[in-house]
Short mmCIF file of C-alpha atoms in Angstrom, two decimals:
data_model
loop_
_atom_site.label_atom_id
_atom_site.label_comp_id
_atom_site.label_asym_id
_atom_site.label_seq_id
_atom_site.Cartn_x
_atom_site.Cartn_y
_atom_site.Cartn_z
CA UNK A 1 112.65 66.33 84.58
CA UNK A 2 109.69 65.01 82.52
CA UNK A 3 111.43 61.64 82.40
CA UNK A 4 111.83 61.64 86.20
CA UNK A 5 108.16 62.47 86.76
CA UNK A 6 107.00 59.73 84.39
CA UNK A 7 109.35 57.18 85.95
CA UNK A 8 108.11 58.01 89.45
CA UNK A 9 104.48 57.84 88.33
CA UNK A 10 105.03 54.51 86.63
CA UNK A 11 106.85 53.16 89.66
CA UNK A 12 104.00 54.13 91.97
CA UNK A 13 101.44 52.55 89.65
CA UNK A 14 103.34 49.27 89.53
CA UNK A 15 103.89 49.30 93.31
CA UNK A 16 100.15 49.70 93.89
CA UNK A 17 99.48 46.89 91.44
CA UNK A 18 101.96 44.61 93.17
CA UNK A 19 100.55 45.45 96.59
CA UNK A 20 97.10 44.40 95.44
CA UNK A 21 98.51 41.19 93.99
CA UNK A 22 100.37 40.54 97.25
CA UNK A 23 97.17 40.98 99.24
CA UNK A 24 95.40 38.41 97.07
CA UNK A 25 98.18 35.81 97.00
CA UNK A 26 98.66 36.08 100.78
CA UNK A 27 95.16 34.73 101.17
CA UNK A 28 95.25 32.28 98.27
CA UNK A 29 98.69 30.69 98.89
CA UNK A 30 99.86 29.34 102.25
CA UNK A 31 103.21 30.23 103.82
CA UNK A 32 104.95 26.94 102.99
CA UNK A 33 104.00 27.05 99.30
CA UNK A 34 104.92 30.71 99.07
CA UNK A 35 108.26 29.92 100.68
CA UNK A 36 109.04 27.60 97.76
CA UNK A 37 108.04 30.34 95.31
CA UNK A 38 110.21 32.86 97.20
CA UNK A 39 113.24 30.60 96.86
CA UNK A 40 112.44 30.19 93.16
CA UNK A 41 112.47 33.98 92.80
CA UNK A 42 116.08 33.97 93.99
CA UNK A 43 117.28 30.89 92.11
CA UNK A 44 115.96 31.74 88.64
CA UNK A 45 117.05 35.43 88.59
CA UNK A 46 120.57 34.23 89.44
CA UNK A 47 120.71 32.85 85.90
CA UNK A 48 118.87 35.93 84.68
CA UNK A 49 121.97 38.03 85.18
CA UNK A 50 123.69 35.92 82.56
CA UNK A 51 120.63 35.95 80.31
CA UNK A 52 120.37 39.74 80.42
CA UNK A 53 124.19 40.02 80.19
CA UNK A 54 124.23 43.66 81.32
CA UNK A 55 122.71 44.66 77.99
CA UNK A 56 120.20 47.13 79.43
CA UNK A 57 123.02 49.00 81.17
CA UNK A 58 124.95 49.15 77.89
CA UNK A 59 121.96 50.56 76.02
CA UNK A 60 121.21 53.12 78.73
CA UNK A 61 124.83 54.31 78.86
CA UNK A 62 125.64 54.28 75.14
CA UNK A 63 126.82 57.61 73.74
CA UNK A 64 124.70 57.31 70.56
CA UNK A 65 121.74 54.96 70.21
CA UNK A 66 121.52 53.49 66.71
CA UNK A 67 119.35 50.85 65.08
CA UNK A 68 122.25 48.38 64.57
CA UNK A 69 123.15 48.78 68.26
CA UNK A 70 119.60 47.92 69.37
CA UNK A 71 119.38 44.98 66.98
CA UNK A 72 122.69 43.54 68.17
CA UNK A 73 121.66 43.88 71.80
CA UNK A 74 118.30 42.21 71.18
CA UNK A 75 119.97 39.39 69.25
CA UNK A 76 122.48 38.75 72.01
CA UNK A 77 119.71 38.85 74.61
CA UNK A 78 117.70 36.28 72.71
CA UNK A 79 120.63 33.88 72.40
CA UNK A 80 121.69 34.19 76.05
CA UNK A 81 118.07 33.81 77.16
CA UNK A 82 117.57 30.55 75.32
CA UNK A 83 120.82 29.15 76.71
CA UNK A 84 119.83 30.04 80.28
CA UNK A 85 116.33 28.61 79.79
CA UNK A 86 117.73 25.24 78.73
CA UNK A 87 120.26 25.26 81.57
CA UNK A 88 117.65 25.98 84.26
CA UNK A 89 115.30 23.33 82.88
CA UNK A 90 118.11 20.79 83.23
CA UNK A 91 119.23 21.68 86.76
CA UNK A 92 115.82 22.43 88.33
CA UNK A 93 115.65 19.05 90.18
CA UNK A 94 118.94 19.86 91.90
CA UNK A 95 117.45 22.96 93.54
CA UNK A 96 114.38 21.07 94.71
CA UNK A 97 116.59 18.46 96.34
CA UNK A 98 118.99 20.95 97.92
CA UNK A 99 116.26 23.01 99.61
CA UNK A 100 114.16 19.92 100.45
CA UNK A 101 111.18 21.39 98.58
CA UNK A 102 109.78 19.01 95.91
CA UNK A 103 107.45 21.66 94.47
CA UNK A 104 110.46 23.87 93.80
CA UNK A 105 111.38 21.83 90.70
CA UNK A 106 108.20 22.55 88.72
CA UNK A 107 108.06 26.12 90.00
CA UNK A 108 111.60 26.74 88.75
CA UNK A 109 110.91 25.26 85.34
CA UNK A 110 107.83 27.39 84.85
CA UNK A 111 109.49 30.62 85.94
CA UNK A 112 112.46 29.86 83.65
CA UNK A 113 110.18 30.55 80.67
CA UNK A 114 110.81 34.23 81.38
CA UNK A 115 114.27 33.88 79.80
CA UNK A 116 112.72 33.35 76.39
CA UNK A 117 111.38 36.91 76.31
CA UNK A 118 112.69 39.07 79.17
CA UNK A 119 116.23 39.86 77.90
CA UNK A 120 114.88 41.19 74.61
CA UNK A 121 112.05 42.98 76.41
CA UNK A 122 114.50 44.73 78.75
CA UNK A 123 116.65 45.90 75.84
CA UNK A 124 113.62 47.16 73.94
CA UNK A 125 112.12 49.15 76.82
CA UNK A 126 115.53 50.56 77.77
CA UNK A 127 116.07 51.68 74.17
CA UNK A 128 112.77 53.55 74.37
CA UNK A 129 113.99 55.36 77.49
CA UNK A 130 117.38 56.13 75.93
CA UNK A 131 115.57 57.56 72.90
CA UNK A 132 113.69 59.97 75.15
CA UNK A 133 110.35 58.16 75.09
CA UNK A 134 110.04 57.69 78.85
CA UNK A 135 106.19 57.99 78.84
CA UNK A 136 105.80 55.17 76.32
CA UNK A 137 108.35 53.03 78.14
CA UNK A 138 106.47 53.47 81.43
CA UNK A 139 103.14 52.64 79.78
CA UNK A 140 104.66 49.57 78.11
CA UNK A 141 106.01 48.19 81.36
CA UNK A 142 102.84 48.99 83.27
CA UNK A 143 100.76 47.20 80.64
CA UNK A 144 103.01 44.14 80.89
CA UNK A 145 102.84 44.07 84.68
CA UNK A 146 99.06 44.43 84.65
CA UNK A 147 98.51 41.57 82.21
CA UNK A 148 101.06 39.39 84.03
CA UNK A 149 99.47 39.92 87.45
CA UNK A 150 96.00 39.31 86.03
CA UNK A 151 97.18 36.07 84.43
CA UNK A 152 98.79 34.82 87.65
CA UNK A 153 95.68 35.63 89.68
CA UNK A 154 93.42 33.95 87.12
CA UNK A 155 95.48 30.75 87.20
CA UNK A 156 95.28 30.68 91.00
CA UNK A 157 91.51 31.15 90.84
CA UNK A 158 91.29 28.27 88.36
CA UNK A 159 93.01 26.02 90.89
CA UNK A 160 96.60 25.93 89.62
CA UNK A 161 97.91 26.79 93.08
CA UNK A 162 100.70 27.73 93.78
CA UNK A 163 102.22 27.20 90.34
CA UNK A 164 100.18 29.98 88.74
CA UNK A 165 102.46 32.40 90.60
CA UNK A 166 105.39 31.40 88.41
CA UNK A 167 103.79 32.45 85.11
CA UNK A 168 103.06 36.08 85.99
CA UNK A 169 106.57 37.26 85.11
CA UNK A 170 106.90 35.45 81.74
CA UNK A 171 103.54 36.81 80.62
CA UNK A 172 104.45 40.35 81.74
CA UNK A 173 107.75 40.23 79.82
CA UNK A 174 106.07 38.86 76.68
CA UNK A 175 103.49 41.66 76.65
CA UNK A 176 106.16 44.33 77.21
CA UNK A 177 108.28 42.87 74.39
CA UNK A 178 105.36 42.88 71.97
CA UNK A 179 104.34 46.46 72.81
CA UNK A 180 107.92 47.76 72.75
CA UNK A 181 108.73 46.07 69.46
CA UNK A 182 105.65 47.64 67.88
CA UNK A 183 106.72 51.09 69.05
CA UNK A 184 110.29 50.67 67.76
CA UNK A 185 108.99 49.49 64.40
CA UNK A 186 107.20 52.82 63.94
CA UNK A 187 109.96 54.99 65.45
CA UNK A 188 113.27 53.24 64.81
CA UNK A 189 116.55 54.77 66.07
CA UNK A 190 118.79 56.41 63.47
CA UNK A 191 121.05 54.20 61.31
CA UNK A 192 124.68 53.70 62.22
CA UNK A 193 127.71 51.49 61.73
CA UNK A 194 127.35 47.75 62.00
CA UNK A 195 127.50 46.38 65.55
CA UNK A 196 128.27 42.75 66.23
CA UNK A 197 126.87 40.96 69.23
CA UNK A 198 130.34 40.07 70.44
CA UNK A 199 131.23 43.78 70.53
CA UNK A 200 128.77 44.15 73.40
CA UNK A 201 130.14 41.31 75.50
CA UNK A 202 133.23 43.11 76.83
CA UNK A 203 131.50 46.25 78.20
CA UNK A 204 128.53 44.25 79.53
CA UNK A 205 130.62 41.53 81.17
CA UNK A 206 131.80 43.62 84.10
CA UNK A 207 128.33 45.02 84.76
CA UNK A 208 126.88 41.51 84.70
CA UNK A 209 129.39 40.33 87.28
CA UNK A 210 128.79 43.36 89.48
CA UNK A 211 124.99 43.01 89.32
CA UNK A 212 125.31 39.32 90.08
CA UNK A 213 127.33 40.14 93.18
CA UNK A 214 124.62 42.55 94.33
CA UNK A 215 121.99 39.89 93.73
CA UNK A 216 123.86 37.31 95.79
CA UNK A 217 124.36 39.81 98.61
CA UNK A 218 120.67 40.70 98.77
CA UNK A 219 119.57 37.07 98.79
CA UNK A 220 122.03 35.62 101.29
CA UNK A 221 119.53 36.28 104.13
CA UNK A 222 116.68 34.51 102.32
CA UNK A 223 118.83 31.53 101.39
CA UNK A 224 120.03 31.20 104.97
CA UNK A 225 116.45 31.46 106.24
CA UNK A 226 115.19 28.77 103.87
CA UNK A 227 118.11 26.39 104.38
CA UNK A 228 118.57 26.75 108.16
CA UNK A 229 115.20 27.93 109.46
CA UNK A 230 112.80 26.21 107.05
CA UNK A 231 110.32 27.10 104.30
CA UNK A 232 107.99 28.87 106.73
CA UNK A 233 110.73 31.28 107.82
CA UNK A 234 111.70 31.84 104.19
CA UNK A 235 108.09 32.62 103.35
CA UNK A 236 107.78 35.14 106.19
CA UNK A 237 111.09 36.82 105.32
CA UNK A 238 110.15 36.92 101.65
CA UNK A 239 106.77 38.53 102.29
CA UNK A 240 108.34 41.34 104.30
CA UNK A 241 111.29 41.65 101.91
CA UNK A 242 109.05 41.89 98.86
CA UNK A 243 106.90 44.51 100.60
CA UNK A 244 109.91 46.79 101.08
CA UNK A 245 111.84 45.48 98.08
CA UNK A 246 109.22 46.25 95.44
CA UNK A 247 109.29 49.90 96.49
CA UNK A 248 113.09 49.82 96.55
CA UNK A 249 113.30 48.31 93.07
CA UNK A 250 111.04 50.78 91.36
CA UNK A 251 112.41 53.83 93.16
CA UNK A 252 115.92 52.81 92.15
CA UNK A 253 114.81 52.19 88.59
CA UNK A 254 113.21 55.64 88.45
CA UNK A 255 116.43 57.29 89.66
CA UNK A 256 118.55 55.11 87.36
CA UNK A 257 116.50 55.79 84.22
CA UNK A 258 116.37 59.53 84.88
CA UNK A 259 119.90 60.19 86.17
CA UNK A 260 122.12 57.77 84.23
CA UNK A 261 121.51 59.23 80.73
CA UNK A 262 122.24 62.73 82.08
CA UNK A 263 125.45 61.59 83.74
CA UNK A 264 126.44 59.65 80.61
CA UNK A 265 126.21 62.83 78.55
CA UNK A 266 128.68 64.49 80.95
CA UNK A 267 131.13 61.60 80.81
CA UNK A 268 133.42 63.37 78.33
CA UNK A 269 133.80 66.33 80.69
CA UNK A 270 134.17 64.11 83.74
CA UNK A 271 131.72 63.56 86.58
CA UNK A 272 132.07 66.48 88.99
CA UNK A 273 131.52 66.88 92.69
CA UNK A 274 128.27 68.74 92.01
CA UNK A 275 126.97 65.79 89.96
CA UNK A 276 127.79 63.42 92.80
CA UNK A 277 126.22 65.68 95.42
CA UNK A 278 122.97 66.16 93.53
CA UNK A 279 122.58 62.49 92.67
CA UNK A 280 123.35 61.41 96.21
CA UNK A 281 121.04 64.08 97.63
CA UNK A 282 118.10 62.75 95.62
CA UNK A 283 118.89 59.18 96.68
CA UNK A 284 119.30 60.24 100.32
CA UNK A 285 115.90 61.95 100.42
CA UNK A 286 114.09 59.07 98.75
CA UNK A 287 115.85 56.48 100.92
CA UNK A 288 115.55 58.01 104.39
CA UNK A 289 112.23 59.80 104.01
CA UNK A 290 110.52 57.12 101.93
CA UNK A 291 111.63 54.15 103.96
CA UNK A 292 111.25 56.04 107.22
CA UNK A 293 107.57 56.29 106.38
CA UNK A 294 107.55 52.60 105.38
CA UNK A 295 109.09 51.60 108.71
CA UNK A 296 106.35 53.43 110.60
CA UNK A 297 103.24 52.67 108.55
CA UNK A 298 104.49 49.46 106.91
CA UNK A 299 103.61 47.01 109.71
CA UNK A 300 99.98 48.16 109.73
CA UNK A 301 99.82 48.10 105.93
CA UNK A 302 101.32 44.60 105.75
CA UNK A 303 98.95 43.29 108.42
CA UNK A 304 96.07 44.60 106.35
CA UNK A 305 97.47 43.15 103.12
CA UNK A 306 98.40 39.70 104.36
CA UNK A 307 95.71 39.04 106.92
CA UNK A 308 96.18 36.85 110.02
CA UNK A 309 99.02 34.35 110.35
CA UNK A 310 101.87 36.54 109.10
CA UNK A 311 102.93 38.18 112.37
CA UNK A 312 106.57 37.13 111.93
CA UNK A 313 106.68 38.89 108.55
CA UNK A 314 105.11 42.06 109.96
CA UNK A 315 107.75 42.26 112.70
CA UNK A 316 110.52 42.40 110.08
CA UNK A 317 109.21 45.47 108.22
CA UNK A 318 110.97 48.23 110.24
CA UNK A 319 114.36 46.52 110.05
CA UNK A 320 114.00 45.64 106.37
CA UNK A 321 112.94 49.25 105.68
CA UNK A 322 116.24 50.42 107.18
CA UNK A 323 118.06 47.88 105.04
CA UNK A 324 116.18 49.01 101.92
CA UNK A 325 117.18 52.63 102.58
CA UNK A 326 120.86 51.73 102.78
CA UNK A 327 120.55 49.45 99.73
CA UNK A 328 119.10 52.30 97.69
CA UNK A 329 122.00 54.54 98.69
CA UNK A 330 124.50 51.83 97.74
CA UNK A 331 122.84 51.23 94.39
CA UNK A 332 122.71 54.92 93.52
CA UNK A 333 126.33 55.27 94.62
CA UNK A 334 127.09 52.43 92.22
CA UNK A 335 125.51 54.45 89.39
CA UNK A 336 127.92 57.28 90.12
CA UNK A 337 130.94 54.97 90.13
CA UNK A 338 129.79 53.26 86.93
CA UNK A 339 129.45 56.50 85.00
CA UNK A 340 132.76 57.86 86.25
CA UNK A 341 134.40 54.57 85.20
CA UNK A 342 135.64 53.54 88.64
CA UNK A 343 135.55 49.72 88.62
CA UNK A 344 137.90 49.49 91.59
CA UNK A 345 135.49 51.54 93.70
CA UNK A 346 132.59 49.34 92.60
CA UNK A 347 134.44 46.17 93.54
CA UNK A 348 135.55 47.61 96.86
CA UNK A 349 131.98 48.51 97.82
CA UNK A 350 130.62 45.16 96.70
CA UNK A 351 133.33 43.18 98.50
CA UNK A 352 132.76 45.02 101.77
CA UNK A 353 128.99 44.54 101.53
CA UNK A 354 129.22 40.82 100.74
CA UNK A 355 131.65 40.09 103.58
CA UNK A 356 129.72 42.13 106.15
CA UNK A 357 126.37 40.63 105.13
CA UNK A 358 127.59 37.05 105.05
CA UNK A 359 129.30 37.35 108.43
CA UNK A 360 126.28 38.96 110.06
CA UNK A 361 123.78 36.51 108.58
CA UNK A 362 125.91 33.54 109.63
CA UNK A 363 125.95 34.78 113.22
CA UNK A 364 122.21 35.52 113.17
CA UNK A 365 121.30 32.16 111.62
CA UNK A 366 123.34 30.32 114.23
CA UNK A 367 121.20 32.06 116.85
CA UNK A 368 118.07 30.84 114.99
CA UNK A 369 116.71 34.40 114.87
CA UNK A 370 114.93 35.66 111.75
CA UNK A 371 114.92 39.23 113.09
CA UNK A 372 118.71 39.19 113.54
CA UNK A 373 119.06 37.96 109.95
CA UNK A 374 117.25 41.10 108.80
CA UNK A 375 119.44 43.27 111.06
CA UNK A 376 122.58 41.69 109.60
CA UNK A 377 121.39 42.42 106.06
CA UNK A 378 120.83 46.10 106.89
CA UNK A 379 124.24 46.35 108.58
CA UNK A 380 125.95 44.93 105.51
CA UNK A 381 124.48 47.65 103.29
CA UNK A 382 125.52 50.31 105.81
CA UNK A 383 129.11 49.07 105.59
CA UNK A 384 128.96 49.22 101.78
CA UNK A 385 127.75 52.82 101.67
CA UNK A 386 130.39 53.84 104.21
CA UNK A 387 133.05 52.46 101.85
CA UNK A 388 131.54 54.51 99.01
CA UNK A 389 131.65 57.72 101.01
CA UNK A 390 135.27 57.11 101.93
CA UNK A 391 136.19 56.52 98.27
CA UNK A 392 134.48 59.72 97.08
CA UNK A 393 136.17 61.71 99.82
CA UNK A 394 139.58 60.41 98.72
CA UNK A 395 138.74 61.31 95.12
CA UNK A 396 137.87 64.88 96.14
CA UNK A 397 134.26 64.57 95.01
CA UNK A 398 132.66 65.55 98.32
CA UNK A 399 133.29 66.61 101.87
CA UNK A 400 132.41 64.09 104.54
CA UNK A 401 130.88 66.64 106.89
CA UNK A 402 128.48 68.09 104.31
CA UNK A 403 127.40 64.62 103.21
CA UNK A 404 126.71 63.44 106.74
CA UNK A 405 124.70 66.59 107.45
CA UNK A 406 122.67 65.96 104.31
CA UNK A 407 121.99 62.36 105.34
CA UNK A 408 121.22 63.50 108.87
CA UNK A 409 118.62 66.04 107.72
CA UNK A 410 116.79 63.51 105.55
CA UNK A 411 117.06 60.85 108.26
CA UNK A 412 115.52 63.23 110.79
CA UNK A 413 112.54 63.83 108.49
CA UNK A 414 112.12 60.09 107.90
CA UNK A 415 112.34 59.24 111.60
CA UNK A 416 109.84 61.96 112.49
CA UNK A 417 107.33 60.78 109.90
CA UNK A 418 107.85 57.09 110.68
CA UNK A 419 107.74 57.63 114.43
CA UNK A 420 104.49 59.57 114.19
CA UNK A 421 102.97 56.82 112.04
CA UNK A 422 104.11 54.08 114.42
CA UNK A 423 102.65 55.89 117.45
CA UNK A 424 99.40 56.58 115.68
CA UNK A 425 98.92 52.97 114.54
CA UNK A 426 99.94 51.22 117.77
CA UNK A 427 97.58 48.70 119.40
CA UNK A 428 94.78 48.97 116.85
CA UNK A 429 93.17 46.69 114.29
CA UNK A 430 94.91 46.76 110.85
CA UNK A 431 92.43 48.98 109.02
CA UNK A 432 92.08 51.46 111.88
CA UNK A 433 95.84 51.41 112.52
CA UNK A 434 96.58 52.32 108.91
CA UNK A 435 94.19 55.26 108.99
CA UNK A 436 95.47 56.55 112.34
CA UNK A 437 99.07 56.15 111.22
CA UNK A 438 98.52 58.18 108.06
CA UNK A 439 96.64 60.88 109.98
CA UNK A 440 99.41 61.06 112.60
CA UNK A 441 101.94 61.95 109.89
CA UNK A 442 99.99 65.01 108.73
CA UNK A 443 101.30 67.45 111.38
CA UNK A 444 104.87 66.30 110.77
CA UNK A 445 104.43 66.66 107.01
CA UNK A 446 103.09 70.19 107.45
CA UNK A 447 106.07 71.03 109.63
CA UNK A 448 108.41 69.73 106.91
CA UNK A 449 106.65 71.96 104.37
CA UNK A 450 107.18 75.00 106.57
CA UNK A 451 110.85 74.09 107.09
CA UNK A 452 111.43 72.91 103.52
CA UNK A 453 114.27 75.34 102.83
CA UNK A 454 116.30 73.56 105.50
CA UNK A 455 115.86 70.22 103.68
CA UNK A 456 118.73 69.58 101.20
CA UNK A 457 116.53 67.70 98.72
CA UNK A 458 114.19 70.68 98.38
CA UNK A 459 117.09 73.02 97.62
CA UNK A 460 118.43 70.65 94.97
CA UNK A 461 114.98 70.26 93.42
CA UNK A 462 114.64 74.04 93.13
CA UNK A 463 118.16 74.47 91.76
CA UNK A 464 117.63 71.83 89.05
CA UNK A 465 114.20 73.12 88.02
CA UNK A 466 112.23 70.16 89.34
CA UNK A 467 110.32 72.52 91.66
CA UNK A 468 109.55 76.18 91.29
CA UNK A 469 110.44 78.77 93.89
CA UNK A 470 109.24 82.35 94.37
CA UNK A 471 112.31 83.34 96.28
CA UNK A 472 115.89 83.62 95.14
CA UNK A 473 117.51 80.44 93.93
CA UNK A 474 119.57 78.83 96.65
CA UNK A 475 122.69 76.80 96.30
CA UNK A 476 121.76 73.11 96.18
CA UNK A 477 124.34 72.26 98.81
CA UNK A 478 126.61 74.65 100.66
CA UNK A 479 129.67 72.56 99.93
CA UNK A 480 128.99 71.79 96.26
CA UNK A 481 131.27 74.48 94.89
CA UNK A 482 133.94 73.76 97.43
CA UNK A 483 134.08 70.08 96.57
CA UNK A 484 133.96 70.50 92.78
CA UNK A 485 137.38 71.44 91.36
CA UNK A 486 135.88 72.29 87.96
CA UNK A 487 133.65 74.96 89.54
CA UNK A 488 136.62 76.96 90.81
CA UNK A 489 137.93 77.78 87.38
#
């Protein structure tokens, strides 16, 4: 539970930092230039999945963390990173020509420098989390992000616009690597048998392919916007997507870093229905409540952050918030299937999501509608999570009715909070709208507090010790025992 609290705190700190950086860059970089940077942020990370090679997932899920294991993972990350750096440097002109954006070439080459340090940095920080040092891992990443953002902003101030944007990530990764390496040098993992780099390739290969598929799915809408609707549309979509996506990323990382090690320890006994229910309940609450609030207050917040001229991006926030909620559920469902060693379920979910997203985006792009592109992306994630629920029901891990009621309860809370915020912020200037929207949510939030025992996430939090309760301990979910065969022994 301490790990979860630290991860959430670190995520919120980084989100606030990124929001401030977004507010500055929205005023310092125009939409066309930012559109080129947004495309770069999808092109370069495509190679990043090969550079990172699923190593962080291997470290987080390893049964016993040893010093030879960490060294082998860092060594493999360094080699794969250098290879990807050289490859991106060579093919960067191709991307600039394909997207008809000349500035994309230099932007891609600068951002590719991240491969020289990020794979090793990811392994190092993940090893700190796996070793139980979540506070130091959070501080290390927050320090890296702070220095990286400050460096990017300083370069823009000095006139290197927009290319200063591309160096924020490499600097952040370099700082995190240096700080994490220093910590590991003073607190190394225990010794163990020799581990060769090639021994890590087999288990990490599948995870790399799966993560790459998720990356492609999430970026199909942006690629279609940039290719068919132009750099301006890509810039608007990217601004709104990053606004919701940065919260999505860090919330998912917090759940992943806290839940995955616990589930990995139970792997020998087998992942039970109760494990699935509790993990999904936490994801459901964060997704529907968190992004319900974002859908309501997000347009006013983004108007305030970006300033005038970004109306098309602001209009996308409610739809992209819905898509982010479903994406978070899909990602957390993927964690469950990974730990229970169900590759067929993972591939089935990913295939359904890719097909549904691609088909919807193609139809929306042909209609030349950026809003419909966002709707298609959200619908694709909804299809993917529906496939997950069907697979878990067939495996006897949950009952469909109980799961839908759980989702419905959290969705109702999110809609109530978001609806109140939207009504309170309507037809006002950005600053006033944000204040009125936040104030309008207060009565709804108080009502949720009074009715908290009817909210599934509260019952799970009490049952797992995350929250205290003066009353008798309640069952986290009425159907947990009924859906968990191991609990009936």
